XYZ file of C-alpha atoms in Angstrom:
719
model
C 13.340 -42.297 127.420
C 15.204 -43.559 124.390
C 14.568 -46.528 122.153
C 17.001 -48.637 123.507
C 15.910 -48.158 126.882
C 12.175 -49.184 125.784
C 13.877 -52.114 124.270
C 15.587 -52.917 127.500
C 12.559 -52.792 129.124
C 10.522 -55.076 127.419
C 12.665 -57.784 125.736
C 15.365 -59.069 127.831
C 18.789 -58.279 127.764
C 20.681 -61.126 126.007
C 17.579 -61.611 123.589
C 18.068 -58.070 122.797
C 21.758 -57.933 122.373
C 20.665 -60.952 119.625
C 17.796 -58.865 118.111
C 20.327 -55.770 117.647
C 22.973 -57.981 115.756
C 20.006 -58.812 113.630
C 19.049 -55.092 113.029
C 22.789 -54.309 112.130
C 23.211 -56.952 109.782
C 19.937 -55.463 108.486
C 21.718 -52.320 108.394
C 24.089 -53.669 106.296
C 22.281 -55.208 103.706
C 20.957 -52.382 103.057
C 23.545 -50.126 102.850
C 24.811 -52.329 100.724
C 21.700 -51.963 97.758
C 19.299 -54.498 98.579
C 15.900 -52.435 97.869
C 13.356 -52.009 100.049
C 10.088 -53.049 99.676
C 8.141 -50.025 100.987
C 10.115 -46.473 101.728
C 11.043 -46.813 105.948
C 10.189 -44.415 108.424
C 12.452 -41.786 109.505
C 12.770 -43.267 113.258
C 13.469 -46.739 111.331
C 16.328 -44.662 109.738
C 17.766 -43.205 113.119
C 17.391 -46.427 114.480
C 19.815 -47.930 112.217
C 21.973 -45.423 111.754
C 22.244 -45.643 115.847
C 22.896 -49.110 115.348
C 26.077 -48.237 112.666
C 27.871 -46.015 115.464
C 31.264 -47.899 116.745
C 30.381 -46.758 120.302
C 27.242 -47.984 120.333
C 28.204 -51.783 119.058
C 30.611 -51.616 121.868
C 28.166 -51.149 124.180
C 26.311 -53.737 122.988
C 29.002 -56.350 122.746
C 30.072 -55.161 126.822
C 25.997 -55.663 127.395
C 25.986 -59.487 125.891
C 29.224 -60.311 127.893
C 28.118 -59.022 131.146
C 24.385 -60.872 130.816
C 26.519 -64.183 129.508
C 28.921 -63.988 133.189
C 26.051 -63.364 135.336
C 24.117 -66.462 133.328
C 27.518 -68.979 134.266
C 28.119 -70.224 137.345
C 30.866 -68.159 139.686
C 34.022 -69.598 139.423
C 35.600 -71.249 142.529
C 37.684 -69.113 144.998
C 40.653 -69.564 145.446
C 42.159 -69.829 148.741
C 43.441 -67.128 150.597
C 47.217 -66.662 150.826
C 49.455 -65.164 153.263
C 50.781 -61.547 151.568
C 54.208 -61.479 150.867
C 56.064 -59.274 152.411
C 56.133 -56.259 149.901
C 52.369 -56.415 150.147
C 52.539 -56.186 153.889
C 54.997 -53.241 153.605
C 52.082 -51.439 151.084
C 49.281 -52.408 152.835
C 51.530 -50.869 156.497
C 52.360 -47.660 154.486
C 48.467 -47.114 154.056
C 47.353 -48.219 156.983
C 50.323 -45.390 158.477
C 49.515 -42.963 156.007
C 45.297 -42.983 156.832
C 46.178 -42.574 160.204
C 48.236 -39.587 159.721
C 45.376 -37.925 157.819
C 42.897 -38.873 159.964
C 44.904 -36.714 162.828
C 44.622 -33.647 159.757
C 40.881 -34.405 158.869
C 39.850 -35.311 162.649
C 39.094 -31.505 163.307
C 36.682 -31.368 160.222
C 35.040 -34.308 160.906
C 34.501 -33.386 164.627
C 32.701 -30.390 164.013
C 30.347 -32.345 161.283
C 29.384 -34.515 163.887
C 28.706 -31.836 166.513
C 26.318 -30.072 164.117
C 25.009 -33.251 163.706
C 24.640 -34.295 166.953
C 23.269 -30.334 168.307
C 20.489 -30.872 165.450
C 19.349 -34.037 167.534
C 19.718 -31.664 170.735
C 17.489 -29.060 169.314
C 14.745 -31.489 168.391
C 14.917 -32.864 171.843
C 14.249 -28.790 173.477
C 18.325 -28.833 174.644
C 18.936 -31.373 176.215
C 22.023 -33.013 176.319
C 22.943 -36.397 176.862
C 25.117 -36.421 179.336
C 22.061 -34.870 181.308
C 20.265 -37.248 180.071
C 22.695 -40.202 181.035
C 23.466 -38.810 184.637
C 19.224 -38.600 185.153
C 18.494 -42.409 184.157
C 21.771 -43.710 185.997
C 20.271 -42.277 189.157
C 17.245 -43.963 188.024
C 18.666 -47.308 187.549
C 20.840 -47.136 190.931
C 17.215 -46.006 192.460
C 15.963 -49.303 191.456
C 18.989 -51.066 192.432
C 18.498 -49.566 195.463
C 14.850 -51.152 195.990
C 16.240 -54.221 195.084
C 18.650 -54.208 197.617
C 16.118 -53.330 199.703
C 13.401 -55.876 199.077
C 16.283 -58.965 199.123
C 17.393 -58.232 202.379
C 16.272 -61.895 203.912
C 18.208 -62.928 200.475
C 21.821 -61.377 201.586
C 21.022 -62.205 204.696
C 20.671 -66.063 204.408
C 23.934 -65.525 201.960
C 26.186 -64.314 204.821
C 24.978 -67.108 206.859
C 25.350 -70.264 203.851
C 27.753 -72.908 205.267
C 30.081 -74.246 202.619
C 31.385 -77.397 204.241
C 30.670 -79.495 201.336
C 30.101 -79.722 198.049
C 26.313 -79.917 197.626
C 26.243 -76.450 200.162
C 29.383 -74.732 197.815
C 27.256 -75.638 194.953
C 24.243 -73.467 196.310
C 25.344 -70.893 198.084
C 27.801 -70.304 194.890
C 24.330 -70.538 192.664
C 22.627 -67.723 194.952
C 24.979 -65.613 194.936
C 25.301 -64.874 191.016
C 21.478 -65.590 190.632
C 21.267 -62.105 193.614
C 24.328 -60.217 191.683
C 22.348 -60.783 188.321
C 18.785 -59.511 189.660
C 20.927 -56.770 191.364
C 22.392 -56.064 187.450
C 19.505 -56.202 185.384
C 16.865 -53.924 187.596
C 20.062 -51.327 186.912
C 19.403 -52.181 183.584
C 15.380 -52.058 183.536
C 15.745 -48.515 186.010
C 18.157 -46.998 183.686
C 18.113 -48.156 179.743
C 14.280 -49.715 180.481
C 12.614 -46.690 181.731
C 15.059 -44.274 178.920
C 13.320 -46.603 176.091
C 9.814 -45.612 177.678
C 10.181 -42.158 175.707
C 10.318 -41.536 172.368
C 13.767 -39.592 171.538
C 15.919 -38.365 168.688
C 17.739 -40.850 167.000
C 21.309 -40.200 167.384
C 20.454 -39.348 170.948
C 19.349 -42.445 171.682
C 22.157 -44.178 170.108
C 24.799 -42.765 172.737
C 22.208 -42.632 175.678
C 21.273 -46.459 175.576
C 25.487 -47.085 174.304
C 26.762 -45.470 177.295
C 24.140 -46.726 179.938
C 24.754 -50.500 178.066
C 27.785 -50.070 178.881
C 27.578 -49.092 182.425
C 25.155 -52.371 182.846
C 28.377 -54.357 181.488
C 31.038 -52.744 184.074
C 28.242 -53.405 186.835
C 27.703 -56.814 185.703
C 31.836 -57.399 185.324
C 32.032 -55.961 188.847
C 29.256 -57.996 190.294
C 31.053 -61.362 189.188
C 34.362 -60.575 190.604
C 32.144 -59.676 193.834
C 30.986 -63.064 193.411
C 34.224 -65.525 192.161
C 36.700 -63.407 194.283
C 34.885 -62.063 197.159
C 37.109 -59.023 197.352
C 35.198 -57.179 200.567
C 35.448 -59.861 203.083
C 37.834 -61.950 204.264
C 36.529 -64.852 201.628
C 33.004 -65.292 202.850
C 32.760 -67.025 205.756
C 35.558 -68.845 204.444
C 34.902 -70.055 200.909
C 36.615 -67.925 197.666
C 35.556 -69.660 194.539
C 38.915 -68.512 192.829
C 41.738 -69.525 195.508
C 43.691 -66.450 196.279
C 44.792 -64.608 199.193
C 42.655 -61.555 200.140
C 44.916 -59.087 199.622
C 45.188 -60.703 195.430
C 41.541 -61.033 195.432
C 40.681 -57.098 196.281
C 43.750 -56.044 193.539
C 42.269 -58.235 190.377
C 38.789 -57.785 191.309
C 39.512 -54.241 190.806
C 41.585 -54.242 187.952
C 39.591 -56.579 185.716
C 36.675 -55.035 186.590
C 38.523 -51.585 185.059
C 39.362 -53.458 182.277
C 36.097 -54.600 181.174
C 34.670 -51.479 182.054
C 36.732 -49.527 180.049
C 36.322 -51.809 177.055
C 33.247 -51.570 177.310
C 33.219 -47.640 177.291
C 36.101 -47.521 174.087
C 33.544 -50.346 172.353
C 30.308 -48.056 172.493
C 32.263 -45.040 171.383
C 33.598 -46.188 168.554
C 30.409 -47.555 167.554
C 28.681 -44.014 168.242
C 31.818 -42.298 166.124
C 30.629 -44.750 162.808
C 27.192 -44.027 163.397
C 28.007 -39.744 163.671
C 29.752 -40.389 160.164
C 33.361 -40.528 161.329
C 36.032 -42.333 158.263
C 37.456 -45.278 159.222
C 40.888 -43.652 159.897
C 39.398 -41.882 162.715
C 37.664 -44.716 164.237
C 40.801 -46.574 163.911
C 42.768 -43.523 165.831
C 40.645 -43.213 168.270
C 40.200 -46.959 169.042
C 44.183 -47.294 169.759
C 44.400 -44.558 171.651
C 41.612 -45.651 173.563
C 43.212 -49.269 173.649
C 46.166 -47.245 175.478
C 44.393 -47.386 178.589
C 43.559 -50.886 178.359
C 47.663 -51.177 177.898
C 48.456 -48.763 180.720
C 45.938 -50.846 183.178
C 47.117 -53.910 182.459
C 50.939 -52.923 183.113
C 49.679 -51.878 186.339
C 47.968 -54.882 187.697
C 51.106 -56.661 186.426
C 53.438 -54.650 188.281
C 51.397 -53.843 191.537
C 49.926 -57.261 191.820
C 50.652 -58.425 195.657
C 53.903 -60.595 195.889
C 51.957 -63.131 197.893
C 51.011 -64.789 194.428
C 54.763 -65.952 193.905
C 54.682 -67.963 197.258
C 55.158 -71.551 196.960
C 57.970 -73.670 195.153
C 60.596 -71.319 194.110
C 61.158 -70.546 190.864
C 63.339 -70.473 187.993
C 62.374 -66.844 186.721
C 62.284 -63.800 189.252
C 59.228 -62.117 190.243
C 60.657 -58.828 188.604
C 61.718 -61.100 185.090
C 58.669 -62.644 185.246
C 56.612 -58.865 185.133
C 58.975 -57.131 182.314
C 58.118 -60.480 179.730
C 54.522 -59.547 180.861
C 55.271 -56.029 179.829
C 56.701 -56.810 176.822
C 53.763 -59.087 176.184
C 50.913 -57.008 176.585
C 53.342 -53.421 174.367
C 53.515 -56.516 171.363
C 49.948 -57.610 171.186
C 49.330 -52.980 171.191
C 51.440 -52.702 168.331
C 50.693 -56.681 166.596
C 46.945 -54.414 166.585
C 48.009 -51.070 165.537
C 49.937 -51.910 162.305
C 47.259 -54.424 161.439
C 48.761 -57.894 161.669
C 45.593 -59.415 163.202
C 46.274 -62.794 162.846
C 49.507 -62.435 164.681
C 47.603 -60.689 167.375
C 45.048 -63.841 167.955
C 47.569 -66.299 167.651
C 49.600 -64.356 170.374
C 46.288 -63.742 172.068
C 45.108 -67.865 172.776
C 48.722 -68.998 173.228
C 49.128 -66.910 176.590
C 45.260 -66.462 177.258
C 44.036 -70.258 176.832
C 47.266 -71.722 179.364
C 45.846 -69.149 182.155
C 42.270 -69.862 181.427
C 42.568 -73.944 181.686
C 44.723 -73.192 185.205
C 42.568 -70.801 186.600
C 39.150 -72.515 186.031
C 41.251 -75.920 186.850
C 42.053 -74.553 190.435
C 38.295 -73.080 190.400
C 36.476 -76.290 189.709
C 38.848 -78.375 192.456
C 38.135 -75.303 194.433
C 34.478 -75.758 194.411
C 34.169 -79.626 194.196
C 37.062 -81.074 196.113
C 34.780 -82.971 199.137
C 35.316 -81.496 203.173
C 37.303 -83.515 205.609
C 34.453 -86.048 206.402
C 33.378 -86.914 202.880
C 37.243 -87.635 202.034
C 37.498 -89.694 205.009
C 41.094 -88.029 206.288
C 42.772 -88.481 202.535
C 42.564 -85.657 200.044
C 42.025 -86.927 196.025
C 39.728 -85.734 193.494
C 36.321 -86.808 192.762
C 34.769 -87.930 189.463
C 32.563 -84.787 189.165
C 35.443 -82.629 189.526
C 37.740 -84.380 187.366
C 34.058 -84.280 184.862
C 33.758 -80.600 184.667
C 38.011 -79.722 184.659
C 37.990 -81.759 181.429
C 35.385 -80.276 180.258
C 35.733 -76.526 180.312
C 39.104 -77.827 179.191
C 37.712 -78.898 175.941
C 35.228 -75.855 175.865
C 37.687 -73.792 175.437
C 40.438 -75.202 173.347
C 37.830 -75.925 171.296
C 36.608 -72.277 171.665
C 40.298 -70.928 171.008
C 40.291 -72.477 167.436
C 37.368 -71.520 166.449
C 38.353 -67.676 167.320
C 41.805 -68.754 165.146
C 40.057 -70.562 162.770
C 38.161 -67.153 162.492
C 40.654 -64.518 162.981
C 42.837 -67.113 159.736
C 40.123 -67.031 157.429
C 40.079 -71.128 157.583
C 36.386 -72.324 157.370
C 36.488 -75.419 159.090
C 33.364 -76.466 157.574
C 35.059 -76.612 153.954
C 37.644 -78.808 155.336
C 35.721 -81.575 155.103
C 34.344 -81.315 151.486
C 37.740 -80.355 150.106
C 40.950 -82.832 149.747
C 44.659 -81.874 149.671
C 47.381 -82.856 151.904
C 47.384 -79.837 153.954
C 43.968 -80.056 154.800
C 44.152 -83.792 155.346
C 47.159 -82.865 158.030
C 44.750 -80.640 159.886
C 41.822 -83.199 159.944
C 44.125 -85.443 161.489
C 45.886 -83.599 164.080
C 42.145 -82.418 165.089
C 41.281 -85.781 165.249
C 43.956 -86.469 167.511
C 43.518 -84.119 169.556
C 39.813 -84.920 170.500
C 40.722 -88.506 170.611
C 43.344 -87.795 173.015
C 41.269 -85.719 175.101
C 38.703 -88.485 175.279
C 41.414 -90.758 176.335
C 42.216 -88.266 179.044
C 39.393 -87.722 180.423
C 38.967 -91.341 180.771
C 42.311 -91.812 181.942
C 41.431 -89.288 184.934
C 38.434 -90.946 186.117
C 39.825 -94.208 186.342
C 42.947 -92.955 187.933
C 40.357 -90.755 190.449
C 38.544 -94.110 191.429
C 41.597 -96.185 191.702
C 42.984 -93.407 194.103
C 40.072 -93.100 196.090
C 40.077 -96.851 196.770
C 43.216 -96.588 197.950
C 42.949 -94.136 200.501
C 40.110 -96.092 201.277
C 42.545 -98.518 202.440
C 45.170 -95.923 204.441
C 42.602 -96.940 207.884
C 44.180 -99.628 209.681
C 41.762 -102.574 211.032
C 41.748 -105.468 213.647
C 45.386 -107.686 212.747
C 44.529 -110.870 210.896
C 40.789 -110.407 210.208
C 39.668 -110.713 206.634
C 38.824 -106.724 206.056
C 42.609 -105.954 206.937
C 43.714 -108.942 204.449
C 41.417 -107.283 201.942
C 42.704 -103.993 202.777
C 46.457 -105.408 202.528
C 45.721 -107.438 199.340
C 44.024 -104.030 197.236
C 46.912 -101.725 198.454
C 49.043 -104.457 196.742
C 46.766 -104.556 193.077
C 45.479 -101.603 193.124
C 49.429 -99.807 191.513
C 49.780 -102.335 189.684
C 46.221 -101.531 187.904
C 46.513 -98.344 187.108
C 50.144 -98.770 185.897
C 48.600 -101.516 183.879
C 45.385 -99.202 182.701
C 48.020 -96.164 181.890
C 50.048 -98.287 179.333
C 47.067 -99.410 177.972
C 44.886 -95.808 177.429
C 48.229 -94.801 176.115
C 49.141 -96.992 173.628
C 45.713 -97.213 172.437
C 45.689 -92.871 172.332
C 48.316 -93.196 170.214
C 47.613 -96.025 167.979
C 44.406 -93.961 167.365
C 45.887 -90.867 167.035
C 47.997 -91.866 164.048
C 45.180 -93.850 162.422
C 43.444 -90.113 162.041
C 46.853 -88.739 161.238
C 46.656 -91.294 157.677
C 49.420 -93.454 158.827
C 48.258 -96.823 159.114
C 48.970 -98.861 161.759
C 48.747 -102.530 160.286
C 52.119 -102.903 159.553
C 52.881 -101.271 162.773
C 51.433 -103.286 165.012
C 52.899 -106.459 162.995
C 56.054 -104.793 162.929
C 55.797 -104.091 166.964
C 54.746 -107.692 167.237
C 57.971 -108.693 165.245
C 60.025 -106.453 167.122
C 58.518 -107.824 170.637
C 59.079 -111.589 169.509
C 62.753 -110.707 168.745
C 62.956 -108.246 172.103
C 61.546 -111.200 174.140
C 63.852 -113.429 172.862
C 66.878 -111.341 174.105
C 65.179 -110.074 177.185
C 64.413 -113.681 178.182
C 64.682 -112.994 181.766
C 63.148 -109.457 182.128
C 59.659 -111.495 180.352
C 60.489 -114.283 183.011
C 60.657 -112.009 186.114
C 57.016 -110.403 184.685
C 55.104 -113.479 183.900
C 57.000 -114.716 187.357
C 55.359 -111.673 189.335
C 51.908 -111.689 187.573
C 51.451 -115.661 189.189
C 52.614 -114.677 192.197
C 49.898 -112.148 192.911
C 46.982 -114.355 191.237
C 48.198 -117.281 194.045
C 48.489 -113.883 196.344
C 51.875 -115.428 198.005
C 52.432 -111.832 199.325
C 51.096 -108.786 200.199
C 52.515 -104.775 201.105
C 53.943 -104.538 204.665
C 53.776 -108.743 204.848
C 57.242 -109.964 206.402
C 58.592 -112.934 203.963
C 61.858 -115.552 203.368
C 63.132 -116.495 200.140
C 66.751 -118.001 200.432
C 68.855 -115.203 201.731
C 66.403 -112.798 201.080
C 63.976 -111.557 203.552
C 62.543 -108.349 204.825
C 58.609 -106.412 204.615
C 57.413 -106.079 201.754
C 56.944 -101.674 200.916
C 56.167 -101.963 197.248
C 56.915 -104.281 193.671
C 56.901 -103.394 190.400
C 56.019 -105.437 186.940
C 59.265 -106.974 187.873
C 60.825 -106.845 191.385
C 60.029 -106.648 194.851
C 61.290 -104.111 197.229
C 62.056 -105.834 200.153
C 62.851 -104.267 204.199
C 65.165 -106.232 206.360
C 64.180 -105.407 209.897
C 68.020 -103.772 210.276
C 67.016 -101.653 207.479
C 69.143 -102.847 204.288
C 67.097 -102.248 200.619
C 66.628 -105.798 198.937
C 65.157 -105.239 195.143
C 64.071 -108.661 193.813
C 63.365 -109.621 190.286
C 60.485 -112.351 190.507
C 61.997 -114.671 188.547
C 65.302 -115.159 191.539
C 62.183 -115.832 194.803
C 61.499 -119.023 193.875
C 59.921 -120.467 197.407
C 58.444 -117.827 199.525
C 58.009 -118.398 203.370
C 55.100 -115.772 204.618
C 55.764 -115.366 208.029
C 52.923 -112.757 208.292
C 49.371 -114.714 207.186
C 47.261 -116.221 210.215
C 48.959 -117.123 212.694
C 52.868 -118.252 214.420
C 53.682 -120.131 216.996
C 56.657 -119.142 218.865
C 58.590 -121.962 221.453
C 60.515 -121.092 224.290
C 63.036 -123.477 226.629
C 64.248 -122.342 230.483
C 66.281 -124.469 232.276
C 65.518 -124.885 235.967
C 67.843 -127.674 238.787
C 66.727 -130.825 239.097
C 65.981 -130.562 242.998
C 63.578 -127.817 241.506
C 58.921 -129.107 241.705
C 58.098 -129.519 238.320
C 54.884 -129.269 238.941
C 54.805 -125.610 240.419
C 56.616 -124.282 237.418
C 53.737 -125.807 235.594
C 51.281 -123.859 237.279
C 53.656 -120.717 237.553
C 53.560 -120.815 234.007
C 50.281 -121.578 233.258
C 49.077 -118.337 236.026
C 51.748 -116.399 233.628
C 50.221 -117.506 230.289
C 46.737 -116.812 231.187
C 47.217 -113.072 232.700
C 49.087 -112.620 229.759
C 45.943 -114.036 227.502
C 43.780 -111.337 229.967
C 46.253 -108.207 229.389
C 44.605 -105.927 227.068
C 47.850 -104.827 225.679
C 48.451 -108.646 224.279
C 44.841 -110.165 224.099
C 43.873 -109.091 220.501
C 47.464 -110.031 219.113
C 47.652 -113.620 221.389
C 45.347 -116.321 220.075
C 46.391 -119.283 222.569
C 47.837 -118.755 226.024
C 51.638 -119.606 227.125
C 51.416 -123.011 228.331
C 54.535 -125.571 229.497
C 55.061 -128.171 227.305
C 56.732 -130.254 229.565
C 60.144 -131.623 229.967
C 61.787 -131.839 226.668
C 64.902 -132.982 227.832
C 67.902 -134.147 230.481
C 70.719 -131.521 230.293
C 73.848 -131.467 231.857
C 73.185 -129.119 234.397
C 69.708 -129.296 235.098
C 65.800 -129.372 233.212
C 65.151 -128.858 230.045
C 61.259 -127.390 230.141
C 59.924 -126.354 226.689
C 57.273 -123.538 226.076
C 54.546 -122.420 223.765
C 52.167 -119.353 222.585
C 50.521 -118.577 219.297
C 49.561 -115.198 218.383
C 49.013 -113.258 215.427
C 52.161 -113.004 213.330
C 54.973 -110.234 213.946
C 52.927 -109.886 217.395
C 54.976 -112.993 219.498
C 58.584 -111.192 220.084
C 56.657 -108.372 222.709
C 55.081 -111.197 224.387
C 57.975 -113.397 224.687
C 59.919 -110.882 226.237
C 57.468 -110.288 228.919
C 56.977 -113.822 229.799
C 59.982 -114.345 230.130
C 61.060 -110.848 232.360
C 57.439 -112.388 234.581
C 58.749 -115.930 234.810
C 62.288 -115.324 235.989
C 60.883 -113.313 238.737
C 57.976 -115.762 239.167
C 60.843 -118.747 239.597
C 62.801 -116.401 242.398
C 60.048 -115.985 244.426
C 58.779 -119.579 244.743
C 62.309 -120.626 244.868
C 62.692 -122.455 241.863
C 66.568 -121.750 240.437
C 67.411 -121.577 236.959
C 70.427 -123.964 236.455
C 73.509 -122.791 234.893
C 76.590 -124.694 233.906
C 78.836 -126.070 236.580
C 82.143 -128.391 236.581
C 82.996 -130.050 239.473
C 86.657 -130.565 239.486
C 88.133 -133.388 241.896
C 91.568 -132.798 243.935
C 94.981 -134.548 242.569
C 96.707 -133.087 239.693
C 95.978 -135.276 236.879
C 95.808 -133.932 234.005
C 93.499 -135.830 232.213
C 90.677 -134.780 234.770
C 91.690 -131.217 234.120
C 91.186 -130.845 231.006
C 87.470 -133.086 230.719
C 86.136 -130.599 232.767
C 87.613 -127.422 230.671
C 86.386 -128.731 227.949
C 82.754 -129.867 228.981
C 82.862 -126.434 230.511
C 83.353 -124.802 226.615
C 81.193 -127.127 225.369
C 77.952 -125.942 228.031
C 79.813 -122.521 227.091
C 79.122 -122.666 223.174
C 75.600 -124.423 224.047
C 74.367 -121.151 226.264
C 76.051 -119.148 223.240
C 73.898 -120.819 221.044
C 70.145 -120.864 223.241
C 70.170 -116.998 224.943
C 66.655 -118.099 226.289
């Protein structure tokens, strides 16, 4: 060990550098003729000579600078920048050259890896890994068979489990998932667990455990796809988590299991190549070759998928064109992976996988949480639980995609809160706006589901004129308006909060919107008047959906209304769209009750008392008739003689019914009265003219005028 090395061991590096400098200056002074106090030992002369060496001086300066750099804090890292086209071309050229070199070096590296493996095999007594893998797979299958035999009762219960209600579906699904997990766990414990009980050489242990783990992953994926797709049954008791047909379920369960299994096999293989000291280019070449099999499986799954998947409404793009688009997409992903453009690879993967995952999870959640026919009361609407679960899964998928892309693009999300720049502020604002929109979307969908379910409850009609029927009509009138109002409110709040998160000052925006609103209000006074009038009509409960109203020259049944107008369906089919401000006074003909009055004319020689008794009897018969009893409030009765006509006595009758039910009863009553009067000899009066003899033109003209007057009166009163 040299003297300098000993000094570095005892003295810290900065102090050693200072000491060396001092000794250097001392040696210079000695060289200039300063007389020493006493003779110096030979070792000191050698040390001073070493310090005077320029190479030693340069080395000491470098060490001093290195020590200074080590004590100073590291400079802040510059943000990653995207490589230029030339840099990317250089990287790709180097990458391609490495792959070509891997083709040439693969035989030698394979020989070296084989030698290392043969050494472990010889240490294990000559037993090869493939034999161990087969043996422990057999052990795992035996443990799996044992678990299947023990759980026969469990499987029998799952085969008979009902799937009618949401609770039954959730219980059966949880049982199937738990059984599948235990089924695969028994295989893993029987194979990997039994293998780990013994001592094995390191390379053999890595190979056997790795491939056994890949087999466990493959079997776990197959079990999960069996649970969610139920490919080997006609949708177990009529239920399948993912709403697919039988052929489609079998197709996708098989292909997806192959994809997961081959991916696990390839991942283990690449890791084992690293264990056997294969170089990085060789491992990349093997990974790209194994990825080709994944590409072939994906393309084959797309082209051979059942045509029933495209059933439903016709699409603008044909099935063949969509298959070609998916093929180009898969090939592009593989090429991006091969050339090393991993940022583009992850972006392209997320852009296609995220919408597909959201659509698939939404369909599955709605299928699991859909209420039964008894629970939904005859109307099919969503539930609050399904909305919360669906939106929660959607938010989780979106957040996961953001984290994945942030990692792929080397974006540190935690550092975004501590750094400040225009781009970072924009990104933070976009993320905040996205979170706000997701929360508002969740709240709106919950409110919408509640309103729709309440509307669904109002579809069943009740007894006409009852309090429940009036409440039902009022709800069907107000709930659609409430839904539109809440949608507008949530949209405005979401837009304002999103703009605020993006850094936009919404105070001046709101003030400007108020000024513009005032200007628009002055320019659109009629529209404002329509909206305000409609609000007061609804507050007064002036009319409801399904009621027959009349306002001026407009009359008809209320079909629906918006914020500014109402739609009236005339009984002849015409549809009036009337602004609220033009309605004015409203005559509602569908509230509470209605009195229908009728008149008939009998001859002067008829028995009025007999006619009264006949009409009263007919009124009581109609009142007790099951067809008219629910809608008749007071029976038909005669009020007496209304007037003495030119041709007979005018009798007036009345009946009280529920609104809209008087017309049918009136027609039946007049028919029965006419028949009864004929049976009892009561004659209905008709206009007659008696003309005396002679040729008096004045008498003839008077008779003609009287006849015309009676004809006009009969036409005006057809009853």
